[in-house]
């Protein structure tokens, strides 16, 4: 599945840095940086939420490209995945690193479609 914003450079504010606990569920620890894109509204009326991948230290802000979208079939919003430009993220890595939170939803993982020569699979469901 393609998304018109794939590859777009975005800046996120991180309100739940890597290693922090969820504000309402203290046993839920974030294995990735999690935040939002200021000023970009999502369908829930709040700013667009993002996971930041390809970075291994807690952050306050992050500028990177939209690498994937986690489409929640049973929720009103999607979660976007930002990464450093040129980072190689696999479907397996994204699914594993977001499972701490996404396991509670029915999702589709959308990534930019590779060329036919790449032979990669598309539209993985979890």
XYZ file of N, CA, C and O in Angstrom:
504
model
N 0.857 -1.178 0.000
C 0.000 0.000 0.000
C 0.894 1.230 0.000
O 1.854 1.299 0.752
N 0.597 2.168 -0.832
C 1.361 3.403 -0.854
C 0.659 4.456 -0.016
O -0.515 4.351 0.288
N 1.408 5.431 0.363
C 0.875 6.557 1.124
C 1.495 7.805 0.516
O 2.694 7.833 0.247
N 0.720 8.860 0.296
C 1.276 10.034 -0.386
C 2.408 10.718 0.360
O 3.177 11.453 -0.243
N 2.536 10.464 1.653
C 3.594 11.125 2.423
C 4.859 10.281 2.586
O 5.813 10.732 3.209
N 4.903 9.056 2.047
C 6.119 8.246 2.188
C 7.328 9.032 1.685
O 7.285 9.652 0.633
N 8.382 9.020 2.475
C 9.610 9.718 2.121
C 9.631 11.184 2.515
O 10.664 11.830 2.390
N 8.509 11.716 2.998
C 8.439 13.115 3.410
C 9.247 13.331 4.682
O 9.183 12.538 5.616
N 10.007 14.410 4.722
C 10.777 14.774 5.908
C 9.855 15.456 6.915
O 9.190 16.434 6.594
N 9.803 14.908 8.137
C 8.926 15.410 9.189
C 9.705 15.569 10.486
O 10.645 14.819 10.740
N 9.274 16.514 11.309
C 9.878 16.694 12.629
C 8.843 16.356 13.682
O 7.715 16.848 13.639
N 9.243 15.487 14.611
C 8.354 15.051 15.682
C 8.856 15.559 17.024
O 10.062 15.682 17.241
N 7.911 15.819 17.908
C 8.226 16.092 19.305
C 8.010 14.777 20.046
O 6.964 14.149 19.930
N 8.998 14.361 20.801
C 8.931 13.085 21.508
C 8.428 13.341 22.924
O 9.087 13.999 23.718
N 7.233 12.802 23.222
C 6.693 12.968 24.571
C 6.785 11.679 25.391
O 6.516 11.694 26.595
N 7.181 10.595 24.746
C 7.413 9.329 25.449
C 8.721 8.744 24.917
O 8.731 7.912 24.013
N 9.840 9.194 25.493
C 11.147 8.736 24.995
C 11.380 7.247 25.256
O 10.776 6.651 26.149
N 12.265 6.697 24.484
C 12.680 5.308 24.649
C 12.988 5.046 26.125
O 13.675 5.833 26.764
N 12.432 3.966 26.672
C 12.661 3.602 28.063
C 11.684 4.195 29.051
O 11.695 3.839 30.230
N 10.809 5.098 28.596
C 9.848 5.722 29.509
C 8.597 4.852 29.636
O 8.328 3.977 28.813
N 7.829 5.113 30.689
C 6.591 4.375 30.937
C 5.399 5.144 30.382
O 5.396 6.375 30.361
N 4.397 4.424 29.951
C 3.140 5.023 29.502
C 2.522 5.771 30.683
O 2.527 5.270 31.808
N 1.981 6.974 30.459
C 1.462 7.762 31.583
C 0.273 7.116 32.311
O 0.101 7.341 33.510
N -0.517 6.309 31.623
C -1.672 5.673 32.261
C -1.447 4.202 32.607
O -2.219 3.629 33.371
N -0.429 3.591 32.009
C -0.135 2.171 32.227
C 1.357 2.032 32.536
O 2.164 1.765 31.645
N 1.754 2.222 33.781
C 3.176 2.278 34.129
C 3.976 1.009 33.823
O 5.203 1.064 33.739
N 3.295 -0.117 33.626
C 4.009 -1.338 33.263
C 4.341 -1.397 31.773
O 5.090 -2.258 31.334
N 3.784 -0.478 30.994
C 4.032 -0.418 29.554
C 5.219 0.514 29.311
O 5.104 1.733 29.443
N 6.357 -0.081 28.968
C 7.600 0.670 28.754
C 7.845 0.798 27.247
O 7.761 -0.176 26.504
N 8.177 1.989 26.814
C 8.404 2.259 25.397
C 9.790 1.794 24.957
O 10.795 2.348 25.400
N 9.857 0.798 24.043
C 11.146 0.331 23.526
C 11.660 1.180 22.365
O 12.738 0.924 21.826
N 10.860 2.170 21.961
C 11.232 3.118 20.908
C 10.781 4.500 21.354
O 9.982 4.632 22.275
N 11.293 5.520 20.712
C 10.808 6.877 20.958
C 9.430 7.017 20.312
O 9.189 6.510 19.208
N 8.533 7.713 21.012
C 7.155 7.862 20.551
C 6.747 9.315 20.765
O 7.035 9.900 21.802
N 6.101 9.875 19.774
C 5.691 11.266 19.907
C 4.658 11.634 18.868
O 3.834 10.810 18.475
N 4.738 12.874 18.392
C 3.735 13.389 17.469
C 4.361 14.470 16.594
O 5.400 15.028 16.917
N 3.691 14.730 15.473
C 4.120 15.787 14.557
C 3.296 17.030 14.891
O 2.082 17.055 14.649
N 3.919 18.054 15.483
C 3.168 19.267 15.848
C 2.473 19.893 14.643
O 3.062 20.045 13.575
N 1.202 20.210 14.838
C 0.439 20.894 13.804
C -0.173 20.001 12.739
O -0.965 20.471 11.921
N 0.168 18.722 12.714
C -0.388 17.798 11.730
C -1.470 16.964 12.410
O -1.169 16.093 13.226
N -2.731 17.264 12.105
C -3.835 16.590 12.781
C -4.146 15.246 12.144
O -4.168 15.102 10.922
N -4.421 14.274 13.013
C -4.822 12.928 12.612
C -6.350 12.840 12.661
O -7.012 13.746 13.172
N -6.926 11.744 12.166
C -8.385 11.608 12.176
C -9.033 11.656 13.563
O -10.223 11.941 13.666
N -8.274 11.423 14.629
C -8.850 11.496 15.978
C -8.917 12.927 16.502
O -9.349 13.164 17.626
N -8.465 13.902 15.695
C -8.491 15.302 16.096
C -7.271 15.737 16.883
O -7.125 16.912 17.213
N -6.392 14.811 17.185
C -5.132 15.104 17.880
C -4.006 15.124 16.849
O -4.183 14.709 15.703
N -2.832 15.566 17.279
C -1.701 15.584 16.356
C -1.255 14.155 16.031
O -1.417 13.240 16.838
N -0.722 13.976 14.813
C -0.351 12.655 14.306
C 0.723 11.997 15.170
O 1.793 12.551 15.367
N 0.406 10.802 15.678
C 1.353 10.040 16.493
C 2.380 9.345 15.613
O 2.060 8.893 14.500
N 3.609 9.237 16.149
C 4.681 8.578 15.407
C 5.535 7.718 16.330
O 5.733 8.033 17.505
N 6.015 6.621 15.768
C 7.081 5.835 16.362
C 8.363 6.260 15.640
O 8.345 6.455 14.420
N 9.466 6.384 16.374
C 10.749 6.690 15.749
C 11.602 5.438 15.811
O 11.863 4.895 16.884
N 12.045 4.974 14.652
C 12.862 3.767 14.554
C 14.243 4.119 14.010
O 14.415 5.139 13.358
N 15.190 3.266 14.287
C 16.542 3.474 13.781
C 17.364 4.402 14.654
O 18.433 4.855 14.250
N 16.892 4.682 15.877
C 17.600 5.521 16.836
C 17.595 4.772 18.158
O 16.554 4.258 18.567
N 18.738 4.715 18.825
C 18.841 3.879 20.030
C 19.008 4.655 21.329
O 19.324 4.064 22.356
N 18.789 5.968 21.309
C 18.847 6.748 22.544
C 17.575 7.567 22.692
O 16.913 7.887 21.699
N 17.197 7.893 23.925
C 16.001 8.721 24.141
C 16.171 10.094 23.483
O 17.260 10.664 23.493
N 15.098 10.594 22.919
C 15.122 11.863 22.196
C 14.082 12.836 22.748
O 13.136 12.422 23.414
N 14.274 14.109 22.422
C 13.257 15.129 22.691
C 12.553 15.538 21.403
O 11.365 15.834 21.411
N 13.308 15.580 20.317
C 12.756 15.844 18.988
C 13.477 14.940 18.002
O 14.551 14.406 18.291
N 12.870 14.790 16.829
C 13.488 13.955 15.792
C 12.994 14.434 14.442
O 11.800 14.679 14.249
N 13.910 14.546 13.490
C 13.562 14.840 12.106
C 13.995 13.657 11.258
O 15.155 13.253 11.294
N 13.041 13.093 10.541
C 13.315 11.937 9.693
C 12.224 11.791 8.657
O 11.331 12.637 8.542
N 12.295 10.704 7.911
C 11.335 10.477 6.831
C 10.250 9.501 7.260
O 10.470 8.631 8.102
N 9.082 9.662 6.668
C 8.001 8.715 6.895
C 8.348 7.431 6.159
O 8.396 7.401 4.932
N 8.621 6.370 6.931
C 9.062 5.099 6.365
C 7.945 4.073 6.279
O 8.006 3.156 5.456
N 6.936 4.190 7.140
C 5.849 3.212 7.158
C 4.647 3.805 7.887
O 4.772 4.772 8.632
N 3.501 3.167 7.672
C 2.270 3.523 8.365
C 1.688 2.244 8.952
O 1.579 1.231 8.256
N 1.349 2.296 10.228
C 0.640 1.191 10.858
C -0.826 1.590 10.862
O -1.241 2.486 11.602
N -1.574 0.955 9.981
C -2.999 1.260 9.833
C -3.785 0.394 10.808
O -3.729 -0.833 10.739
N -4.482 1.039 11.703
C -5.320 0.329 12.671
C -6.717 0.170 12.091
O -7.437 1.148 11.921
N -7.091 -1.065 11.816
C -8.409 -1.340 11.247
C -9.520 -1.155 12.272
O -10.674 -0.968 11.898
N -9.197 -1.225 13.556
C -10.216 -1.129 14.608
C -10.040 0.127 15.468
O -10.405 0.142 16.634
N -9.495 1.188 14.879
C -9.303 2.455 15.573
C -9.466 3.565 14.543
O -9.434 3.317 13.338
N -9.603 4.806 15.005
C -9.800 5.920 14.079
C -8.492 6.521 13.575
O -8.516 7.383 12.713
N -7.383 6.084 14.133
C -6.116 6.701 13.720
C -5.086 5.660 13.316
O -5.151 4.511 13.722
N -4.143 6.101 12.505
C -2.978 5.307 12.141
C -1.790 5.820 12.933
O -1.780 6.964 13.396
N -0.783 5.005 13.073
C 0.489 5.419 13.672
C 1.525 5.449 12.556
O 1.607 4.526 11.741
N 2.292 6.517 12.499
C 3.316 6.649 11.481
C 4.664 6.233 12.051
O 4.910 6.380 13.256
N 5.539 5.722 11.188
C 6.888 5.316 11.569
C 7.868 6.244 10.868
O 7.920 6.298 9.642
N 8.627 6.990 11.682
C 9.685 7.856 11.144
C 11.030 7.185 11.359
O 11.225 6.464 12.344
N 11.954 7.453 10.446
C 13.299 6.879 10.544
C 14.285 7.854 9.912
O 13.898 8.717 9.126
N 15.573 7.701 10.255
C 16.571 8.525 9.574
C 16.529 8.260 8.068
O 16.272 7.123 7.639
N 16.773 9.286 7.278
C 16.801 9.114 5.825
C 17.812 8.028 5.470
O 18.912 7.990 6.007
N 17.409 7.114 4.614
C 18.289 6.040 4.168
C 18.335 4.827 5.087
O 19.001 3.843 4.773
N 17.642 4.880 6.224
C 17.642 3.734 7.146
C 16.928 2.559 6.494
O 15.927 2.724 5.817
N 17.459 1.370 6.727
C 16.842 0.151 6.203
C 16.036 -0.500 7.318
O 16.604 -1.062 8.245
N 14.718 -0.384 7.232
C 13.841 -1.004 8.218
C 13.108 -2.166 7.564
O 12.577 -2.021 6.472
N 13.080 -3.286 8.243
C 12.329 -4.423 7.718
C 10.947 -4.446 8.349
O 10.723 -3.880 9.422
N 10.035 -5.117 7.695
C 8.698 -5.301 8.252
C 8.787 -5.986 9.607
O 8.093 -5.609 10.542
N 9.635 -6.995 9.699
C 9.778 -7.740 10.951
C 10.254 -6.833 12.079
O 9.755 -6.923 13.208
N 11.213 -5.941 11.798
C 11.718 -5.012 12.822
C 10.607 -4.075 13.297
O 10.445 -3.854 14.490
N 9.866 -3.517 12.364
C 8.798 -2.581 12.728
C 7.739 -3.288 13.567
O 7.323 -2.782 14.613
N 7.321 -4.451 13.121
C 6.299 -5.188 13.864
C 6.780 -5.569 15.260
O 6.044 -5.451 16.239
N 8.028 -6.006 15.371
C 8.567 -6.411 16.676
C 8.690 -5.220 17.625
O 8.348 -5.319 18.806
N 9.150 -4.079 17.117
C 9.395 -2.931 17.980
C 8.131 -2.179 18.370
O 8.146 -1.402 19.323
N 7.046 -2.400 17.648
C 5.791 -1.728 17.983
C 4.769 -2.665 18.621
O 3.697 -2.218 19.034
N 5.100 -3.935 18.742
C 4.160 -4.928 19.289
C 3.747 -4.614 20.722
O 2.642 -4.959 21.136
N 4.594 -3.934 21.488
C 4.268 -3.600 22.875
C 2.942 -2.853 22.972
O 2.217 -2.969 23.963
N 2.605 -2.091 21.938
C 1.376 -1.316 21.934
C 0.396 -1.781 20.854
O -0.812 -1.829 21.081
N 0.913 -2.149 19.698
C 0.051 -2.505 18.569
C -0.591 -3.876 18.728
O -1.559 -4.180 18.032
N -0.127 -4.694 19.656
C -0.732 -6.021 19.861
C -2.195 -5.919 20.301
O -2.926 -6.891 20.227
N -2.600 -4.753 20.759
C -3.974 -4.554 21.208
C -4.922 -4.148 20.072
O -6.108 -3.934 20.306
N -4.398 -4.040 18.853
C -5.172 -3.580 17.710
C -5.009 -4.540 16.530
O -4.034 -5.280 16.460
N -5.938 -4.472 15.607
C -5.812 -5.186 14.343
C -5.193 -4.201 13.356
O -5.761 -3.128 13.123
N -4.044 -4.575 12.816
C -3.306 -3.612 12.001
C -2.870 -4.171 10.661
O -2.754 -5.382 10.471
N -2.607 -3.253 9.748
C -1.919 -3.524 8.493
C -0.672 -2.652 8.501
O -0.730 -1.484 8.922
N 0.428 -3.188 8.055
C 1.662 -2.416 7.963
C 1.854 -2.008 6.514
O 1.967 -2.859 5.628
N 1.845 -0.699 6.279
C 2.044 -0.169 4.936
C 3.444 0.405 4.847
O 3.870 1.190 5.689
N 4.151 -0.010 3.803
C 5.470 0.548 3.513
C 5.497 0.895 2.030
O 4.691 0.379 1.257
N 6.434 1.757 1.665
C 6.545 2.122 0.265
C 6.775 0.862 -0.552
O 7.572 0.005 -0.178
N 6.016 0.758 -1.632
C 6.122 -0.444 -2.446
C 7.452 -0.458 -3.191
O 7.798 0.503 -3.865
N 8.201 -1.569 -3.044
C 9.466 -1.684 -3.777
C 9.205 -1.943 -5.251
O 8.087 -2.286 -5.643
N 10.241 -1.792 -6.044
C 10.093 -2.114 -7.456
C 9.916 -3.626 -7.598
O 10.219 -4.398 -6.686
N 9.452 -4.064 -8.749
C 9.226 -5.490 -8.986
C 10.517 -6.278 -8.805
O 10.512 -7.389 -8.308
N 11.640 -5.672 -9.153
C 12.920 -6.358 -9.018
C 13.243 -6.690 -7.560
O 13.953 -7.636 -7.275
N 12.733 -5.888 -6.603
C 13.015 -6.129 -5.193
C 12.350 -7.405 -4.691
O 12.845 -8.046 -3.780
N 11.201 -7.745 -5.238
C 10.513 -8.967 -4.871
C 10.023 -9.024 -3.436
O 9.788 -10.102 -2.901
N 9.858 -7.909 -2.770
C 9.434 -7.915 -1.357
C 7.928 -8.123 -1.250
O 7.167 -7.807 -2.154
N 7.505 -8.669 -0.117
C 6.088 -8.882 0.145
C 5.436 -7.555 0.538
O 6.083 -6.657 1.027
N 4.120 -7.480 0.334
C 3.378 -6.263 0.643
C 2.226 -6.552 1.602
O 1.740 -7.677 1.669
N 1.790 -5.533 2.312
C 0.562 -5.563 3.079
C 0.479 -6.620 4.158
O -0.505 -7.339 4.231
N 1.471 -6.735 4.994
C 1.443 -7.726 6.068
C 0.420 -7.364 7.119
O 0.339 -6.239 7.568
N -0.387 -8.327 7.514
C -1.404 -8.120 8.538
C -0.965 -8.763 9.831
O -0.353 -9.814 9.830
N -1.321 -8.101 10.933
C -1.044 -8.674 12.241
C -2.307 -8.628 13.074
O -3.226 -7.929 12.797
